[in-house]
PDB file of C-alpha atoms in Angstrom:
ATOM      1  CA  MET A 535      38.030 100.105  31.564  1.00 44.00           C
ATOM      2  CA  ALA A 536      37.018  97.088  33.601  1.00 44.00           C
ATOM      3  CA  ARG A 537      38.879  97.769  36.845  1.00 47.00           C
ATOM      4  CA  TYR A 538      37.460  98.013  40.326  1.00 46.00           C
ATOM      5  CA  ALA A 539      37.998 100.897  42.717  1.00 48.00           C
ATOM      6  CA  ILE A 540      39.584  98.588  45.241  1.00 50.00           C
ATOM      7  CA  ASP A 541      42.111  95.773  45.165  1.00 55.00           C
ATOM      8  CA  THR A 542      41.693  94.191  48.577  1.00 56.00           C
ATOM      9  CA  LYS A 543      37.911  93.737  48.817  1.00 63.00           C
ATOM     10  CA  THR A 544      35.409  91.714  46.881  1.00 67.00           C
ATOM     11  CA  VAL A 545      32.430  93.420  45.280  1.00 67.00           C
ATOM     12  CA  SER A 546      30.244  91.936  48.034  1.00 69.00           C
ATOM     13  CA  GLU A 547      32.446  93.531  50.683  1.00 66.00           C
ATOM     14  CA  ALA A 548      32.423  96.876  48.853  1.00 65.00           C
ATOM     15  CA  VAL A 549      28.627  97.042  48.774  1.00 67.00           C
ATOM     16  CA  SER A 550      27.979  95.558  52.214  1.00 68.00           C
ATOM     17  CA  GLY A 551      28.303  98.887  54.017  1.00 71.00           C
ATOM     18  CA  GLY A 552      25.633 100.602  51.949  1.00 74.00           C
ATOM     19  CA  GLY A 553      26.317 103.935  50.368  1.00 89.00           C
ATOM     20  CA  LEU A 554      25.210 106.127  47.510  1.00 94.00           C
ATOM     21  CA  LEU A 555      25.048 104.467  44.098  1.00 95.00           C
ATOM     22  CA  VAL A 556      25.231 106.692  41.030  1.00 97.00           C
ATOM     23  CA  VAL A 557      24.433 105.215  37.638  1.00 97.00           C
ATOM     24  CA  ALA A 558      25.153 107.369  34.615  1.00 97.00           C
ATOM     25  CA  GLN A 559      24.648 106.817  30.907  1.00 98.00           C
ATOM     26  CA  TRP A 560      26.481 108.797  28.280  1.00 98.00           C
ATOM     27  CA  GLU A 561      26.279 108.891  24.536  1.00 98.00           C
ATOM     28  CA  ALA A 562      29.075 110.543  22.608  1.00 98.00           C
ATOM     29  CA  ARG A 563      28.405 112.797  19.663  1.00 98.00           C
ATOM     30  CA  ASP A 564      28.996 111.316  16.221  1.00 98.00           C
ATOM     31  CA  GLY A 565      32.690 110.720  15.682  1.00 98.00           C
ATOM     32  CA  GLU A 566      33.657 111.480  19.300  1.00 98.00           C
ATOM     33  CA  ALA A 567      33.318 108.046  20.970  1.00 98.00           C
ATOM     34  CA  ASP A 568      36.984 107.124  20.816  1.00 98.00           C
ATOM     35  CA  ARG A 569      38.012 110.512  22.206  1.00 98.00           C
ATOM     36  CA  VAL A 570      35.558 110.081  25.076  1.00 98.00           C
ATOM     37  CA  ALA A 571      36.924 106.582  25.761  1.00 97.00           C
ATOM     38  CA  GLU A 572      40.481 107.907  25.833  1.00 97.00           C
ATOM     39  CA  ILE A 573      39.544 110.673  28.281  1.00 98.00           C
ATOM     40  CA  LEU A 574      37.740 108.173  30.508  1.00 97.00           C
ATOM     41  CA  SER A 575      40.743 105.833  30.488  1.00 96.00           C
ATOM     42  CA  ARG A 576      42.811 108.653  32.031  1.00 96.00           C
ATOM     43  CA  PHE A 577      40.063 109.678  34.462  1.00 97.00           C
ATOM     44  CA  LEU A 578      39.140 106.234  35.801  1.00 95.00           C
ATOM     45  CA  PRO A 579      42.325 105.360  37.746  1.00 94.00           C
ATOM     46  CA  GLU A 580      42.222 108.688  39.543  1.00 95.00           C
ATOM     47  CA  ALA A 581      38.524 108.360  40.397  1.00 95.00           C
ATOM     48  CA  GLN A 582      39.101 104.850  41.710  1.00 92.00           C
ATOM     49  CA  GLN A 583      41.702 106.142  44.180  1.00 93.00           C
ATOM     50  CA  GLU A 584      39.377 108.606  45.888  1.00 94.00           C
ATOM     51  CA  PRO A 585      38.995 107.768  49.596  1.00 92.00           C
ATOM     52  CA  GLY A 586      35.168 107.828  49.485  1.00 93.00           C
ATOM     53  CA  VAL A 587      34.865 105.572  46.439  1.00 93.00           C
ATOM     54  CA  GLN A 588      33.872 101.993  47.197  1.00 91.00           C
ATOM     55  CA  LEU A 589      33.425 100.847  43.597  1.00 90.00           C
ATOM     56  CA  PHE A 590      33.828 102.677  40.299  1.00 93.00           C
ATOM     57  CA  LEU A 591      33.240 101.007  36.941  1.00 93.00           C
ATOM     58  CA  ILE A 592      32.913 102.399  33.439  1.00 96.00           C
ATOM     59  CA  SER A 593      31.735 100.232  30.564  1.00 96.00           C
ATOM     60  CA  ARG A 594      31.326 100.771  26.845  1.00 97.00           C
ATOM     61  CA  ALA A 595      28.366  99.248  25.002  1.00 97.00           C
ATOM     62  CA  LYS A 596      29.139  96.289  22.765  1.00 96.00           C
ATOM     63  CA  ASP A 597      26.487  97.145  20.180  1.00 97.00           C
ATOM     64  CA  ASN A 598      26.982 100.912  20.188  1.00 97.00           C
ATOM     65  CA  PRO A 599      30.501 102.048  21.158  1.00 97.00           C
ATOM     66  CA  ALA A 600      29.271 105.629  21.522  1.00 98.00           C
ATOM     67  CA  GLN A 601      27.392 104.612  24.695  1.00 98.00           C
ATOM     68  CA  PHE A 602      29.045 104.455  28.111  1.00 98.00           C
ATOM     69  CA  LEU A 603      27.667 103.212  31.431  1.00 98.00           C
ATOM     70  CA  PHE A 604      29.035 104.357  34.796  1.00 97.00           C
ATOM     71  CA  TYR A 605      28.422 102.401  37.992  1.00 95.00           C
ATOM     72  CA  GLU A 606      29.762 104.386  40.934  1.00 95.00           C
ATOM     73  CA  LEU A 607      29.397 103.519  44.607  1.00 94.00           C
ATOM     74  CA  PHE A 608      30.329 106.208  47.105  1.00 95.00           C
ATOM     75  CA  ARG A 609      30.571 105.876  50.876  1.00 92.00           C
ATOM     76  CA  ASP A 610      28.010 108.668  51.277  1.00 93.00           C
ATOM     77  CA  GLU A 611      26.714 111.926  49.804  1.00 94.00           C
ATOM     78  CA  ALA A 612      29.786 113.829  51.035  1.00 96.00           C
ATOM     79  CA  ALA A 613      32.089 111.444  49.136  1.00 96.00           C
ATOM     80  CA  PHE A 614      30.056 111.990  45.964  1.00 96.00           C
ATOM     81  CA  LYS A 615      30.302 115.749  46.394  1.00 97.00           C
ATOM     82  CA  ALA A 616      34.070 115.490  46.941  1.00 97.00           C
ATOM     83  CA  HIS A 617      34.284 113.418  43.748  1.00 97.00           C
ATOM     84  CA  GLN A 618      32.545 116.139  41.736  1.00 97.00           C
ATOM     85  CA  GLU A 619      34.830 118.778  43.218  1.00 97.00           C
ATOM     86  CA  SER A 620      38.068 116.872  42.541  1.00 97.00           C
ATOM     87  CA  ASP A 621      40.606 118.278  40.104  1.00 97.00           C
ATOM     88  CA  HIS A 622      40.487 115.171  37.912  1.00 97.00           C
ATOM     89  CA  PHE A 623      36.675 115.358  37.647  1.00 97.00           C
ATOM     90  CA  LYS A 624      36.813 119.028  36.691  1.00 97.00           C
ATOM     91  CA  THR A 625      39.620 118.463  34.189  1.00 97.00           C
ATOM     92  CA  TYR A 626      38.590 115.233  32.463  1.00 97.00           C
ATOM     93  CA  ILE A 627      34.823 115.216  32.840  1.00 97.00           C
ATOM     94  CA  GLY A 628      33.803 118.867  33.035  1.00 97.00           C
ATOM     95  CA  GLY A 629      36.540 120.261  30.843  1.00 96.00           C
ATOM     96  CA  GLN A 630      37.063 117.562  28.229  1.00 97.00           C
ATOM     97  CA  ALA A 631      34.392 114.847  28.061  1.00 98.00           C
ATOM     98  CA  LEU A 632      31.082 116.638  28.612  1.00 97.00           C
ATOM     99  CA  PRO A 633      31.445 118.908  25.556  1.00 98.00           C
ATOM    100  CA  LEU A 634      31.757 115.743  23.412  1.00 98.00           C
ATOM    101  CA  LEU A 635      28.456 114.230  24.537  1.00 98.00           C
ATOM    102  CA  ALA A 636      25.110 114.107  22.783  1.00 98.00           C
ATOM    103  CA  ARG A 637      23.361 112.779  25.919  1.00 98.00           C
ATOM    104  CA  ARG A 638      24.084 112.445  29.637  1.00 97.00           C
ATOM    105  CA  GLU A 639      21.734 110.946  32.220  1.00 98.00           C
ATOM    106  CA  ARG A 640      22.338 110.221  35.894  1.00 96.00           C
ATOM    107  CA  ALA A 641      20.338 108.621  38.684  1.00 97.00           C
ATOM    108  CA  GLN A 642      21.137 108.176  42.359  1.00 95.00           C
ATOM    109  CA  TYR A 643      20.152 105.197  44.512  1.00 95.00           C
ATOM    110  CA  ASN A 644      20.535 104.189  48.154  1.00 89.00           C
ATOM    111  CA  LEU A 645      21.764 100.628  48.534  1.00 82.00           C
ATOM    112  CA  MET A 646      19.374  98.266  50.283  1.00 76.00           C
TER     113      MET A 646
END
């Protein structure tokens, strides 16, 4: 799950235009971490192809594989809203992954 949202830009180029950064932390319920990882592996390539996504990374904790960290950079608030309304978000995240979580936290930041 260590792919970038873009192939032709560096990370510096992706963040240079500013945008809305969303950082999320998930923790899967006991026994559900591998299922969550499998769902995310199907979701990630589709999320990375969204036109308003500048960078989209998902990581899994080394010390606790039930924990996942999302680092998502959107062009703007409208791109984030479009992301949440996409079919793949509704299917994989809303329909499949969220019911398997013990904890979900999100924070939004404006790039400086």
